[in-house]
Tab-separated table of C-alpha atoms in Angstrom:
chain	number	residue	atom	x	y	z
A	49	UNK	CA	0.000	0.000	0.000
A	50	UNK	CA	1.335	3.400	-0.988
A	51	UNK	CA	1.724	5.657	2.104
A	52	UNK	CA	-1.125	8.169	1.894
A	53	UNK	CA	-2.270	10.569	4.621
A	54	UNK	CA	-5.953	11.611	4.368
A	55	UNK	CA	-6.636	15.322	4.725
A	56	UNK	CA	-8.941	16.407	7.538
A	57	UNK	CA	-10.993	19.018	5.697
A	58	UNK	CA	-12.465	20.405	8.928
A	59	UNK	CA	-9.040	21.521	10.135
A	60	UNK	CA	-7.227	22.004	6.831
A	61	UNK	CA	-5.976	25.593	6.395
A	62	UNK	CA	-6.735	25.386	2.657
A	63	UNK	CA	-10.314	24.217	3.055
A	64	UNK	CA	-11.916	27.530	1.995
A	65	UNK	CA	-9.608	27.876	-1.013
A	66	UNK	CA	-10.008	24.225	-1.957
A	67	UNK	CA	-13.793	24.427	-1.924
A	68	UNK	CA	-13.778	27.698	-3.852
A	69	UNK	CA	-11.516	26.413	-6.643
A	70	UNK	CA	-13.188	23.009	-6.934
A	71	UNK	CA	-16.896	23.703	-6.355
A	72	UNK	CA	-17.477	27.376	-7.160
A	73	UNK	CA	-14.737	28.416	-9.586
A	74	UNK	CA	-13.004	25.234	-10.834
A	75	UNK	CA	-9.571	26.438	-11.792
A	76	UNK	CA	-6.285	25.070	-13.014
A	77	UNK	CA	-3.501	27.309	-14.266
A	78	UNK	CA	-0.121	27.052	-15.942
A	79	UNK	CA	2.990	29.158	-15.838
A	80	UNK	CA	5.959	28.861	-18.176
A	81	UNK	CA	9.371	29.800	-16.830
A	82	UNK	CA	12.877	29.717	-18.267
A	83	UNK	CA	14.971	27.565	-15.923
A	84	UNK	CA	18.728	28.091	-15.762
A	85	UNK	CA	20.280	24.685	-16.552
A	86	UNK	CA	23.746	26.014	-17.353
A	87	UNK	CA	25.428	23.737	-14.814
A	88	UNK	CA	23.779	20.643	-16.294
A	89	UNK	CA	24.948	21.540	-19.802
A	90	UNK	CA	28.416	22.576	-18.650
A	91	UNK	CA	29.104	19.256	-16.968
A	92	UNK	CA	27.792	17.127	-19.810
A	93	UNK	CA	24.991	15.575	-17.758
A	94	UNK	CA	22.039	14.207	-19.716
A	95	UNK	CA	19.314	16.810	-19.450
A	96	UNK	CA	16.186	14.645	-19.315
A	97	UNK	CA	17.123	12.380	-16.381
A	98	UNK	CA	18.727	15.315	-14.585
A	99	UNK	CA	15.510	17.316	-14.814
A	100	UNK	CA	13.343	14.331	-13.877
A	101	UNK	CA	15.454	13.931	-10.748
A	102	UNK	CA	15.396	17.640	-9.925
A	103	UNK	CA	11.641	18.006	-10.477
A	104	UNK	CA	10.848	14.956	-8.359
A	105	UNK	CA	13.151	16.061	-5.569
A	106	UNK	CA	11.317	19.382	-5.214
A	107	UNK	CA	7.895	17.758	-5.662
A	108	UNK	CA	8.703	15.486	-2.740
A	109	UNK	CA	9.622	18.433	-0.513
A	110	UNK	CA	6.185	20.038	-0.502
A	111	UNK	CA	2.746	18.651	0.277
A	112	UNK	CA	0.941	20.864	-2.243
A	113	UNK	CA	2.648	18.951	-5.063
A	114	UNK	CA	1.856	15.556	-3.513
A	115	UNK	CA	-1.834	16.190	-2.864
A	116	UNK	CA	-4.187	13.918	-4.789
A	117	UNK	CA	-7.642	12.416	-4.768
A	118	UNK	CA	-7.856	8.636	-4.893
A	119	UNK	CA	-10.430	6.745	-6.910
A	120	UNK	CA	-12.551	6.302	-3.771
A	121	UNK	CA	-12.770	10.091	-3.467
A	122	UNK	CA	-10.419	10.407	-0.513
A	123	UNK	CA	-8.299	13.547	-0.607
A	124	UNK	CA	-4.849	13.235	0.890
A	125	UNK	CA	-1.114	13.550	0.542
A	126	UNK	CA	1.253	10.869	-0.729
A	127	UNK	CA	4.446	10.386	1.246
A	128	UNK	CA	6.446	10.484	-1.989
A	129	UNK	CA	5.954	10.711	-5.742
A	130	UNK	CA	7.581	9.126	-8.796
A	131	UNK	CA	7.926	10.669	-12.280
A	132	UNK	CA	5.973	9.176	-15.190
A	133	UNK	CA	7.545	10.574	-18.351
A	134	UNK	CA	7.278	10.299	-22.115
A	135	UNK	CA	9.743	8.743	-24.553
A	136	UNK	CA	9.480	9.322	-28.302
A	137	UNK	CA	9.460	6.614	-30.994
A	138	UNK	CA	10.958	7.939	-34.215
A	139	UNK	CA	9.735	5.008	-36.297
A	140	UNK	CA	6.042	5.551	-35.526
A	141	UNK	CA	6.208	9.214	-34.447
A	142	UNK	CA	4.334	8.311	-31.286
A	143	UNK	CA	5.300	8.286	-27.629
A	144	UNK	CA	5.032	6.004	-24.639
A	145	UNK	CA	5.016	6.800	-20.938
A	146	UNK	CA	7.329	5.011	-18.582
A	147	UNK	CA	8.018	5.632	-14.933
A	148	UNK	CA	11.048	5.380	-12.712
A	149	UNK	CA	11.208	4.954	-8.957
A	150	UNK	CA	12.594	8.047	-7.272
A	151	UNK	CA	15.890	7.851	-5.389
A	152	UNK	CA	17.243	10.783	-3.324
A	153	UNK	CA	20.708	10.197	-4.785
A	154	UNK	CA	21.071	11.308	-8.406
A	155	UNK	CA	23.507	8.485	-9.340
A	156	UNK	CA	21.004	5.952	-7.977
A	157	UNK	CA	18.115	7.601	-9.801
A	158	UNK	CA	20.133	7.790	-13.017
A	159	UNK	CA	20.931	4.069	-12.797
A	160	UNK	CA	17.228	3.276	-12.318
A	161	UNK	CA	16.288	5.577	-15.213
A	162	UNK	CA	18.813	3.982	-17.559
A	163	UNK	CA	17.609	0.495	-16.587
A	164	UNK	CA	13.978	1.447	-17.249
A	165	UNK	CA	14.884	3.078	-20.546
A	166	UNK	CA	16.816	-0.001	-21.681
A	167	UNK	CA	13.958	-2.331	-20.718
A	168	UNK	CA	10.908	-0.309	-21.694
A	169	UNK	CA	12.131	2.521	-23.915
A	170	UNK	CA	11.283	0.715	-27.145
A	171	UNK	CA	7.930	-0.653	-25.988
A	172	UNK	CA	5.143	0.765	-28.144
A	173	UNK	CA	1.782	1.873	-26.841
A	174	UNK	CA	0.620	4.636	-24.542
A	175	UNK	CA	2.026	2.986	-21.411
A	176	UNK	CA	5.444	1.535	-22.095
A	177	UNK	CA	6.127	0.327	-18.543
A	178	UNK	CA	3.347	-1.500	-16.705
A	179	UNK	CA	2.245	-1.265	-13.078
A	180	UNK	CA	2.275	2.530	-12.887
A	181	UNK	CA	2.088	3.477	-9.195
A	182	UNK	CA	-0.793	5.667	-8.112
A	183	UNK	CA	1.654	8.173	-6.605
A	184	UNK	CA	2.999	9.400	-9.932
A	185	UNK	CA	3.022	12.747	-11.713
A	186	UNK	CA	3.406	13.342	-15.479
A	187	UNK	CA	6.401	14.897	-17.233
A	188	UNK	CA	6.882	15.384	-20.964
A	189	UNK	CA	9.360	17.138	-23.215
A	190	UNK	CA	9.233	18.865	-26.591
A	191	UNK	CA	12.946	18.873	-27.525
A	192	UNK	CA	12.246	20.138	-31.049
A	193	UNK	CA	11.203	23.692	-30.154
A	194	UNK	CA	11.633	26.260	-27.456
A	195	UNK	CA	8.515	28.079	-26.277
A	196	UNK	CA	7.395	31.004	-24.163
A	197	UNK	CA	4.092	29.491	-23.108
A	198	UNK	CA	2.464	26.073	-22.926
A	199	UNK	CA	-0.863	25.052	-21.427
A	200	UNK	CA	-2.901	21.863	-21.411
A	201	UNK	CA	-6.681	22.067	-21.704
A	202	UNK	CA	-8.174	19.470	-19.399
A	203	UNK	CA	-11.983	19.645	-19.387
A	204	UNK	CA	-12.253	16.874	-16.779
A	205	UNK	CA	-9.482	18.066	-14.475
A	206	UNK	CA	-11.666	19.366	-11.636
A	207	UNK	CA	-10.268	16.752	-9.267
A	208	UNK	CA	-6.846	16.165	-10.813
A	209	UNK	CA	-4.518	17.772	-8.289
A	210	UNK	CA	-1.003	16.517	-9.046
A	211	UNK	CA	1.292	18.830	-11.049
A	212	UNK	CA	2.027	18.403	-14.756
A	213	UNK	CA	5.400	19.445	-16.158
A	214	UNK	CA	6.291	20.067	-19.814
A	215	UNK	CA	9.793	21.001	-20.987
A	216	UNK	CA	10.970	22.438	-24.297
A	217	UNK	CA	14.199	22.857	-26.203
A	218	UNK	CA	17.045	24.658	-24.437
A	219	UNK	CA	18.434	27.895	-25.795
A	220	UNK	CA	21.396	30.182	-25.064
A	221	UNK	CA	20.936	33.664	-23.640
A	222	UNK	CA	23.519	35.985	-22.073
A	223	UNK	CA	25.972	33.139	-21.593
A	224	UNK	CA	23.428	30.900	-19.899
A	225	UNK	CA	21.573	27.790	-21.040
A	226	UNK	CA	17.841	28.135	-20.397
A	227	UNK	CA	15.113	25.507	-20.466
A	228	UNK	CA	11.430	26.338	-21.017
A	229	UNK	CA	9.378	24.653	-18.301
A	230	UNK	CA	5.595	24.718	-18.065
A	231	UNK	CA	4.122	23.952	-14.653
A	232	UNK	CA	0.400	23.195	-14.585
A	233	UNK	CA	-1.351	22.881	-11.238
A	234	UNK	CA	-4.795	22.966	-9.647
A	235	UNK	CA	-5.555	26.198	-7.806
A	236	UNK	CA	-7.449	24.271	-5.152
A	237	UNK	CA	-4.209	22.898	-3.715
A	238	UNK	CA	-1.506	25.174	-5.084
A	239	UNK	CA	-1.165	28.957	-5.303
A	240	UNK	CA	1.232	31.182	-7.203
A	241	UNK	CA	3.444	31.456	-4.129
A	242	UNK	CA	3.999	27.710	-4.093
A	243	UNK	CA	4.876	27.583	-7.795
A	244	UNK	CA	7.354	30.457	-7.481
A	245	UNK	CA	9.009	28.797	-4.491
A	246	UNK	CA	9.172	25.569	-6.479
A	247	UNK	CA	11.045	27.255	-9.339
A	248	UNK	CA	13.458	29.005	-6.973
A	249	UNK	CA	14.289	25.755	-5.167
A	250	UNK	CA	14.544	23.898	-8.472
A	251	UNK	CA	17.202	26.245	-9.826
A	252	UNK	CA	19.086	26.157	-6.537
A	253	UNK	CA	19.063	22.356	-6.520
A	254	UNK	CA	20.326	22.244	-10.118
A	255	UNK	CA	23.222	24.548	-9.263
A	256	UNK	CA	24.129	22.545	-6.167
A	257	UNK	CA	23.805	19.084	-7.732
A	258	UNK	CA	25.282	19.378	-11.227
């Protein structure tokens, strides 16, 4: 059983905001930022696994990015999350999603990522790796183009509370390497403050790790 702590709505500080943005004004929003990944590029580290590790590390620091609603309707917070990310198939021009168990150590996570990619990377179909854990969040990448804005339109996302991340192609600016990153969240569990703190901690982690 995946560790999951139910939220006591009666005593939850976000109750009023949660009810407003789920029942009265259902609202998700996305922000696109340009993340400084100069240290990743400078040290020759593979960008995709490095960013998967960095994103998951910050997701696992904060409850607002681990809040979810289970199929039985219970709202709560997972103890930890794992990235479920897309891989592209050039032969069919389609993609598959695979997931990798999170490890706090980047070398350990990278080894797990490489093992999953070797085993499942060429598997066709929407889900390339089976047995996706319920405590996952989606990540995708558009390495062909950079972008200034990206937003998903999810008409049935009223109770989808985990974050969604989309990355683009890196570009050079003022001696730095920047990565477009779209962060899509549900306003019921996550405000602008939380997203801005996420980005700040993400860039700090990248600089300290790579």
